[in-house]
Amino acid sequence: MTSPATHPSSIAFIGGGNMASAFIGGLLAQGLSAASITVVEPFEAARDALKAKFGIDALPAATAALQSAELVVWAVKPQTFKDAAAAASPYTRHALHLSVAAGITTDSIAQWLGTGRIVRAMPNTPALVGKGMTGLFARADVDAAGCAQVEAVIGTTGQFMWVEQESHLDAVTALSGSGPAYVFFFLEAMTRAGQDMGLSEAQAYQMAVATFQGASELAARSDEPAAVLRERVTSKGGTTFAAITHMQDTQVAAHFVQAMRKAEARAQELAAEFGR
């Protein structure tokens, strides 16, 4: 789908929070100069932190300085996107745009920015440590070179996957975008169970984290589906069998699927609520 990945020569970030910081850190580590990056961040403390950590130029509001940006990354909250777009669009209609705002459709973004050269992304927080998973959707106006530029930015934070339909990003949001919180939820539960069985909190947490890491790596390296990997650990009548049987009897998997559908529905609600 794309050409060999090449970094844009100049990048502007609208919003300077955690996700923007993850991209900026990755880009600088790969050799992009700090002078090539501009951030618009309204909060002074956040601007000062960005300048101190990365040595980049951080502005309190959109200005004509954005006119030099080849790529604009929208790392803003859904509820503030429309206002931020109104302020920046006079200076950025020429650029390629990459949005990481949950729920806001490219139709809305195109209307606000006056261009169809938009890629929408759904990253997740492991991007902060270079282990992210990001879903990507490109409008028809984005050519292969534009997709390659996006890949060069997203690739600094981990893996990515293109989807053919924008609606599939709601599923990406529910699965991988919100997914780290599900893992943390189960880590909490496993830690609590370990404590109930006599381990210290530190011991239980270390074992739970290492178990998730190891199982995930095993799954990533295996060609077999998760069900087969699970069955290999689940000897009938054994300890794992007792735990899995209880979860099946109490419909944990079904409830988990229902929870993820709630996340998908909320992504759709965000589009309706803030995409007008």
C-alpha positions as a LaTeX table, in Angstrom:
\begin{tabular}{lrrr}
\hline
Residue & $x$ (\AA) & $y$ (\AA) & $z$ (\AA) \\
\hline
Met1 & 0.00 & 0.00 & 0.00 \\
Thr2 & 2.83 & 2.38 & 0.77 \\
Ser3 & 6.22 & 3.57 & $-0.37$ \\
Pro4 & 9.34 & 3.11 & 1.77 \\
Ala5 & 8.83 & 5.06 & 5.01 \\
Thr6 & 10.39 & 8.52 & 5.08 \\
His7 & 10.03 & 11.11 & 7.82 \\
Pro8 & 8.29 & 14.36 & 6.94 \\
Ser9 & 10.77 & 17.22 & 6.83 \\
Ser10 & 8.69 & 19.32 & 9.23 \\
Ile11 & 6.03 & 18.17 & 11.71 \\
Ala12 & 3.58 & 20.12 & 13.85 \\
Phe13 & 1.75 & 18.61 & 16.80 \\
Ile14 & $-1.52$ & 20.14 & 17.95 \\
Gly15 & $-1.55$ & 19.06 & 21.57 \\
Gly16 & 1.49 & 18.12 & 23.59 \\
Gly17 & 0.30 & 15.35 & 25.90 \\
Asn18 & 1.53 & 11.80 & 26.42 \\
Met19 & 0.84 & 10.52 & 22.91 \\
Ala20 & 2.51 & 13.49 & 21.26 \\
Ser21 & 5.49 & 13.01 & 23.59 \\
Ala22 & 5.73 & 9.36 & 22.55 \\
Phe23 & 5.86 & 10.30 & 18.87 \\
Ile24 & 8.31 & 13.15 & 19.44 \\
Gly25 & 10.66 & 11.00 & 21.49 \\
Gly26 & 10.60 & 8.28 & 18.83 \\
Leu27 & 11.22 & 10.72 & 15.98 \\
Leu28 & 14.14 & 12.38 & 17.74 \\
Ala29 & 15.64 & 8.98 & 18.53 \\
Gln30 & 15.51 & 8.16 & 14.82 \\
Gly31 & 17.40 & 11.31 & 13.89 \\
Leu32 & 14.77 & 13.95 & 13.13 \\
Ser33 & 16.06 & 17.30 & 14.38 \\
Ala34 & 14.27 & 19.17 & 17.16 \\
Ala35 & 14.15 & 22.21 & 14.87 \\
Ser36 & 11.84 & 20.24 & 12.54 \\
Ile37 & 9.16 & 19.84 & 15.24 \\
Thr38 & 6.66 & 22.42 & 16.43 \\
Val39 & 4.03 & 21.86 & 19.12 \\
Val40 & 0.94 & 23.91 & 19.89 \\
Glu41 & 0.12 & 23.39 & 23.56 \\
Pro42 & $-2.07$ & 25.87 & 25.50 \\
Phe43 & $-0.87$ & 24.87 & 28.97 \\
Glu44 & 2.34 & 26.59 & 30.04 \\
Ala45 & 3.54 & 23.81 & 32.33 \\
Ala46 & 3.18 & 21.28 & 29.49 \\
Arg47 & 5.05 & 23.60 & 27.10 \\
Asp48 & 7.88 & 24.03 & 29.58 \\
Ala49 & 8.10 & 20.25 & 30.06 \\
Leu50 & 8.29 & 19.66 & 26.29 \\
Lys51 & 10.99 & 22.27 & 25.84 \\
Ala52 & 13.02 & 20.89 & 28.74 \\
Lys53 & 12.70 & 17.24 & 27.68 \\
Phe54 & 13.05 & 17.54 & 23.91 \\
Gly55 & 14.42 & 21.00 & 23.15 \\
Ile56 & 11.57 & 21.69 & 20.73 \\
Asp57 & 9.60 & 24.83 & 19.97 \\
Ala58 & 6.25 & 24.86 & 21.83 \\
Leu59 & 3.68 & 27.57 & 21.11 \\
Pro60 & 0.66 & 28.58 & 23.23 \\
Ala61 & $-1.59$ & 28.94 & 20.17 \\
Ala62 & $-1.68$ & 28.30 & 16.43 \\
Thr63 & 0.28 & 30.84 & 14.39 \\
Ala64 & 1.69 & 31.26 & 10.89 \\
Ala65 & 4.64 & 29.16 & 12.07 \\
Leu66 & 2.48 & 26.11 & 11.23 \\
Gln67 & 2.65 & 26.96 & 7.52 \\
Ser68 & 5.99 & 25.15 & 7.23 \\
Ala69 & 4.59 & 21.87 & 8.54 \\
Glu70 & 4.48 & 19.04 & 6.01 \\
Leu71 & 2.56 & 16.84 & 8.47 \\
Val72 & 0.22 & 17.97 & 11.25 \\
Val73 & $-0.49$ & 15.49 & 14.05 \\
Trp74 & $-3.71$ & 16.11 & 15.96 \\
Ala75 & $-3.14$ & 14.84 & 19.50 \\
Val76 & $-6.08$ & 16.61 & 21.13 \\
Lys77 & $-9.10$ & 15.46 & 23.11 \\
Pro78 & $-12.24$ & 14.83 & 21.01 \\
Gln79 & $-14.15$ & 17.60 & 22.75 \\
Thr80 & $-11.51$ & 20.23 & 21.88 \\
Phe81 & $-10.73$ & 19.14 & 18.31 \\
Lys82 & $-13.23$ & 21.40 & 16.51 \\
Asp83 & $-12.05$ & 24.58 & 18.24 \\
Ala84 & $-8.39$ & 23.65 & 17.77 \\
Ala85 & $-9.03$ & 22.99 & 14.08 \\
Ala86 & $-10.71$ & 26.37 & 13.63 \\
Ala87 & $-7.61$ & 28.08 & 15.04 \\
Ala88 & $-5.06$ & 26.07 & 13.03 \\
Ser89 & $-6.79$ & 25.43 & 9.70 \\
Pro90 & $-5.88$ & 28.79 & 8.09 \\
Tyr91 & $-2.21$ & 27.75 & 8.31 \\
Thr92 & $-2.41$ & 24.00 & 7.62 \\
Arg93 & $-4.65$ & 23.35 & 4.57 \\
His94 & $-1.59$ & 22.41 & 2.51 \\
Ala95 & $-0.43$ & 19.72 & 4.95 \\
Leu96 & $-1.04$ & 16.03 & 5.44 \\
His97 & $-3.01$ & 15.48 & 8.66 \\
Leu98 & $-2.79$ & 12.61 & 11.14 \\
Ser99 & $-5.43$ & 12.44 & 13.87 \\
Val100 & $-5.11$ & 10.34 & 17.02 \\
Ala101 & $-8.32$ & 11.72 & 18.56 \\
Ala102 & $-10.74$ & 8.95 & 19.55 \\
Gly103 & $-14.09$ & 8.82 & 17.80 \\
Ile104 & $-13.82$ & 11.87 & 15.53 \\
Thr105 & $-14.43$ & 10.82 & 11.93 \\
Thr106 & $-12.39$ & 11.97 & 8.97 \\
Asp107 & $-15.54$ & 13.49 & 7.45 \\
Ser108 & $-15.75$ & 15.87 & 10.41 \\
Ile109 & $-12.02$ & 16.54 & 10.35 \\
Ala110 & $-12.07$ & 17.22 & 6.59 \\
Gln111 & $-14.92$ & 19.70 & 7.04 \\
Trp112 & $-13.11$ & 21.51 & 9.86 \\
Leu113 & $-9.71$ & 21.61 & 8.15 \\
Gly114 & $-10.75$ & 22.19 & 4.56 \\
Thr115 & $-8.77$ & 19.24 & 3.19 \\
Gly116 & $-9.26$ & 15.53 & 2.62 \\
Arg117 & $-5.60$ & 14.60 & 3.11 \\
Ile118 & $-6.29$ & 12.91 & 6.43 \\
Val119 & $-5.16$ & 9.71 & 8.12 \\
Arg120 & $-6.93$ & 8.69 & 11.29 \\
Ala121 & $-5.08$ & 6.62 & 13.87 \\
Met122 & $-6.02$ & 4.78 & 17.03 \\
Pro123 & $-2.86$ & 4.18 & 19.09 \\
Asn124 & $-2.60$ & 2.88 & 22.63 \\
Thr125 & $-0.54$ & 3.83 & 25.66 \\
Pro126 & 2.21 & 1.18 & 25.29 \\
Ala127 & 3.39 & 3.54 & 22.53 \\
Leu128 & 5.01 & 5.41 & 25.42 \\
Val129 & 7.53 & 2.56 & 25.74 \\
Gly130 & 7.80 & 1.69 & 22.04 \\
Lys131 & 5.38 & $-1.25$ & 22.30 \\
Gly132 & 2.25 & 0.35 & 20.92 \\
Met133 & $-0.34$ & $-1.04$ & 18.54 \\
Thr134 & $-2.01$ & 1.47 & 16.23 \\
Gly135 & $-4.89$ & 1.08 & 13.80 \\
Leu136 & $-4.73$ & 3.35 & 10.73 \\
Phe137 & $-7.26$ & 4.50 & 8.13 \\
Ala138 & $-6.46$ & 6.75 & 5.16 \\
Arg139 & $-8.94$ & 8.75 & 3.11 \\
Ala140 & $-8.78$ & 8.39 & $-0.66$ \\
Asp141 & $-7.04$ & 11.78 & $-0.93$ \\
Val142 & $-3.93$ & 10.37 & 0.79 \\
Asp143 & $-1.41$ & 8.88 & $-1.63$ \\
Ala144 & 1.14 & 6.15 & $-1.01$ \\
Ala145 & 3.84 & 8.68 & $-0.12$ \\
Gly146 & 1.55 & 10.21 & 2.48 \\
Cys147 & 0.82 & 6.80 & 3.98 \\
Ala148 & 4.55 & 6.11 & 4.13 \\
Gln149 & 5.14 & 9.35 & 6.02 \\
Val150 & 2.48 & 8.37 & 8.54 \\
Glu151 & 4.06 & 4.93 & 8.94 \\
Ala152 & 7.42 & 6.58 & 9.62 \\
Val153 & 5.89 & 8.50 & 12.52 \\
Ile154 & 3.69 & 5.73 & 13.91 \\
Gly155 & 6.45 & 3.15 & 13.52 \\
Thr156 & 8.56 & 4.95 & 16.11 \\
Thr157 & 6.09 & 3.81 & 18.79 \\
Gly158 & 5.57 & 0.15 & 17.87 \\
Gln159 & 3.39 & $-1.83$ & 15.47 \\
Phe160 & 0.60 & $-0.58$ & 13.20 \\
Met161 & $-2.16$ & $-2.05$ & 11.05 \\
Trp162 & $-4.14$ & $-0.43$ & 8.22 \\
Val163 & $-7.91$ & $-0.99$ & 8.04 \\
Glu164 & $-9.95$ & $-0.60$ & 4.86 \\
Gln165 & $-13.09$ & 0.84 & 6.48 \\
Glu166 & $-13.07$ & 3.76 & 8.87 \\
Ser167 & $-15.84$ & 2.15 & 10.93 \\
His168 & $-13.37$ & $-0.59$ & 11.84 \\
Leu169 & $-11.45$ & 1.96 & 13.92 \\
Asp170 & $-14.24$ & 1.75 & 16.48 \\
Ala171 & $-13.38$ & $-1.94$ & 16.86 \\
Val172 & $-9.68$ & $-1.04$ & 17.05 \\
Thr173 & $-10.53$ & 1.45 & 19.78 \\
Ala174 & $-12.40$ & $-1.20$ & 21.76 \\
Leu175 & $-9.74$ & $-3.87$ & 21.25 \\
Ser176 & $-6.29$ & $-2.27$ & 21.35 \\
Gly177 & $-6.98$ & 1.40 & 22.11 \\
Ser178 & $-8.75$ & 0.62 & 25.38 \\
Gly179 & $-7.02$ & $-2.76$ & 25.67 \\
Pro180 & $-4.17$ & $-1.79$ & 28.01 \\
Ala181 & $-6.75$ & $-0.85$ & 30.64 \\
Tyr182 & $-8.19$ & $-4.37$ & 30.42 \\
Val183 & $-4.73$ & $-5.82$ & 31.03 \\
Phe184 & $-4.20$ & $-3.51$ & 34.00 \\
Phe185 & $-7.63$ & $-4.52$ & 35.32 \\
Phe186 & $-6.65$ & $-8.19$ & 35.26 \\
Leu187 & $-3.24$ & $-7.37$ & 36.76 \\
Glu188 & $-5.07$ & $-5.73$ & 39.66 \\
Ala189 & $-7.27$ & $-8.79$ & 40.12 \\
Met190 & $-4.37$ & $-11.25$ & 39.90 \\
Thr191 & $-2.36$ & $-9.18$ & 42.38 \\
Arg192 & $-5.29$ & $-9.13$ & 44.80 \\
Ala193 & $-5.72$ & $-12.88$ & 44.45 \\
Gly194 & $-2.02$ & $-13.44$ & 45.10 \\
Gln195 & $-2.26$ & $-11.38$ & 48.27 \\
Asp196 & $-5.34$ & $-13.32$ & 49.38 \\
Met197 & $-3.29$ & $-16.51$ & 49.00 \\
Gly198 & $-0.44$ & $-15.20$ & 51.17 \\
Leu199 & 2.00 & $-13.47$ & 48.79 \\
Ser200 & 3.06 & $-9.89$ & 49.34 \\
Glu201 & 1.61 & $-7.25$ & 47.02 \\
Ala202 & 5.02 & $-6.75$ & 45.40 \\
Gln203 & 5.50 & $-10.47$ & 44.85 \\
Ala204 & 2.03 & $-10.96$ & 43.40 \\
Tyr205 & 2.32 & $-7.95$ & 41.09 \\
Gln206 & 5.75 & $-8.96$ & 39.80 \\
Met207 & 4.51 & $-12.46$ & 39.02 \\
Ala208 & 1.33 & $-11.19$ & 37.34 \\
Val209 & 3.20 & $-8.70$ & 35.11 \\
Ala210 & 5.83 & $-11.29$ & 34.15 \\
Thr211 & 3.10 & $-13.80$ & 33.34 \\
Phe212 & 1.35 & $-11.38$ & 30.98 \\
Gln213 & 4.67 & $-10.50$ & 29.35 \\
Gly214 & 5.67 & $-14.11$ & 28.88 \\
Ala215 & 2.29 & $-15.33$ & 27.65 \\
Ser216 & 2.03 & $-12.44$ & 25.18 \\
Glu217 & 5.51 & $-13.14$ & 23.83 \\
Leu218 & 4.70 & $-16.85$ & 23.51 \\
Ala219 & 1.51 & $-16.02$ & 21.59 \\
Ala220 & 3.37 & $-13.56$ & 19.34 \\
Arg221 & 5.97 & $-16.18$ & 18.43 \\
Ser222 & 3.49 & $-19.01$ & 17.91 \\
Asp223 & 1.55 & $-19.81$ & 14.73 \\
Glu224 & $-1.16$ & $-21.48$ & 16.80 \\
Pro225 & $-4.35$ & $-19.73$ & 17.95 \\
Ala226 & $-4.81$ & $-18.65$ & 21.55 \\
Ala227 & $-7.36$ & $-21.42$ & 22.15 \\
Val228 & $-4.75$ & $-24.10$ & 21.37 \\
Leu229 & $-2.15$ & $-22.41$ & 23.56 \\
Arg230 & $-4.68$ & $-22.25$ & 26.39 \\
Glu231 & $-5.63$ & $-25.91$ & 26.01 \\
Arg232 & $-1.97$ & $-26.91$ & 26.27 \\
Val233 & $-1.80$ & $-25.36$ & 29.74 \\
Thr234 & $-5.15$ & $-26.77$ & 30.81 \\
Ser235 & $-4.81$ & $-30.41$ & 31.84 \\
Lys236 & $-8.21$ & $-31.88$ & 32.63 \\
Gly237 & $-8.73$ & $-32.07$ & 36.37 \\
Gly238 & $-5.74$ & $-29.85$ & 37.10 \\
Thr239 & $-5.36$ & $-26.44$ & 38.70 \\
Thr240 & $-5.67$ & $-24.43$ & 35.47 \\
Phe241 & $-8.70$ & $-26.51$ & 34.51 \\
Ala242 & $-10.37$ & $-25.54$ & 37.79 \\
Ala243 & $-9.80$ & $-21.84$ & 37.14 \\
Ile244 & $-10.81$ & $-21.89$ & 33.47 \\
Thr245 & $-13.91$ & $-23.97$ & 34.20 \\
His246 & $-15.01$ & $-21.43$ & 36.81 \\
Met247 & $-14.52$ & $-18.57$ & 34.35 \\
Gln248 & $-16.48$ & $-20.44$ & 31.68 \\
Asp249 & $-19.28$ & $-21.29$ & 34.13 \\
Thr250 & $-19.57$ & $-17.63$ & 35.15 \\
Gln251 & $-19.41$ & $-16.48$ & 31.50 \\
Val252 & $-16.35$ & $-14.30$ & 31.97 \\
Ala253 & $-15.55$ & $-14.39$ & 28.24 \\
Ala254 & $-19.09$ & $-13.39$ & 27.24 \\
His255 & $-19.10$ & $-10.51$ & 29.72 \\
Phe256 & $-15.69$ & $-9.43$ & 28.46 \\
Val257 & $-16.96$ & $-9.33$ & 24.86 \\
Gln258 & $-19.97$ & $-7.31$ & 26.00 \\
Ala259 & $-17.66$ & $-4.86$ & 27.77 \\
Met260 & $-15.64$ & $-4.35$ & 24.60 \\
Arg261 & $-18.82$ & $-3.73$ & 22.62 \\
Lys262 & $-19.61$ & $-1.00$ & 25.16 \\
Ala263 & $-16.26$ & 0.60 & 24.32 \\
Glu264 & $-17.07$ & 0.36 & 20.59 \\
Ala265 & $-20.46$ & 1.98 & 21.17 \\
Arg266 & $-18.87$ & 4.80 & 23.16 \\
Ala267 & $-16.45$ & 5.50 & 20.30 \\
Gln268 & $-19.47$ & 5.87 & 18.02 \\
Glu269 & $-21.14$ & 8.17 & 20.55 \\
Leu270 & $-18.04$ & 10.37 & 20.68 \\
Ala271 & $-18.23$ & 10.85 & 16.91 \\
Ala272 & $-21.87$ & 11.86 & 17.17 \\
Glu273 & $-21.29$ & 14.08 & 20.20 \\
Phe274 & $-18.17$ & 15.98 & 19.20 \\
Gly275 & $-18.01$ & 15.48 & 15.42 \\
Arg276 & $-20.75$ & 17.91 & 14.50 \\
\hline
\end{tabular}
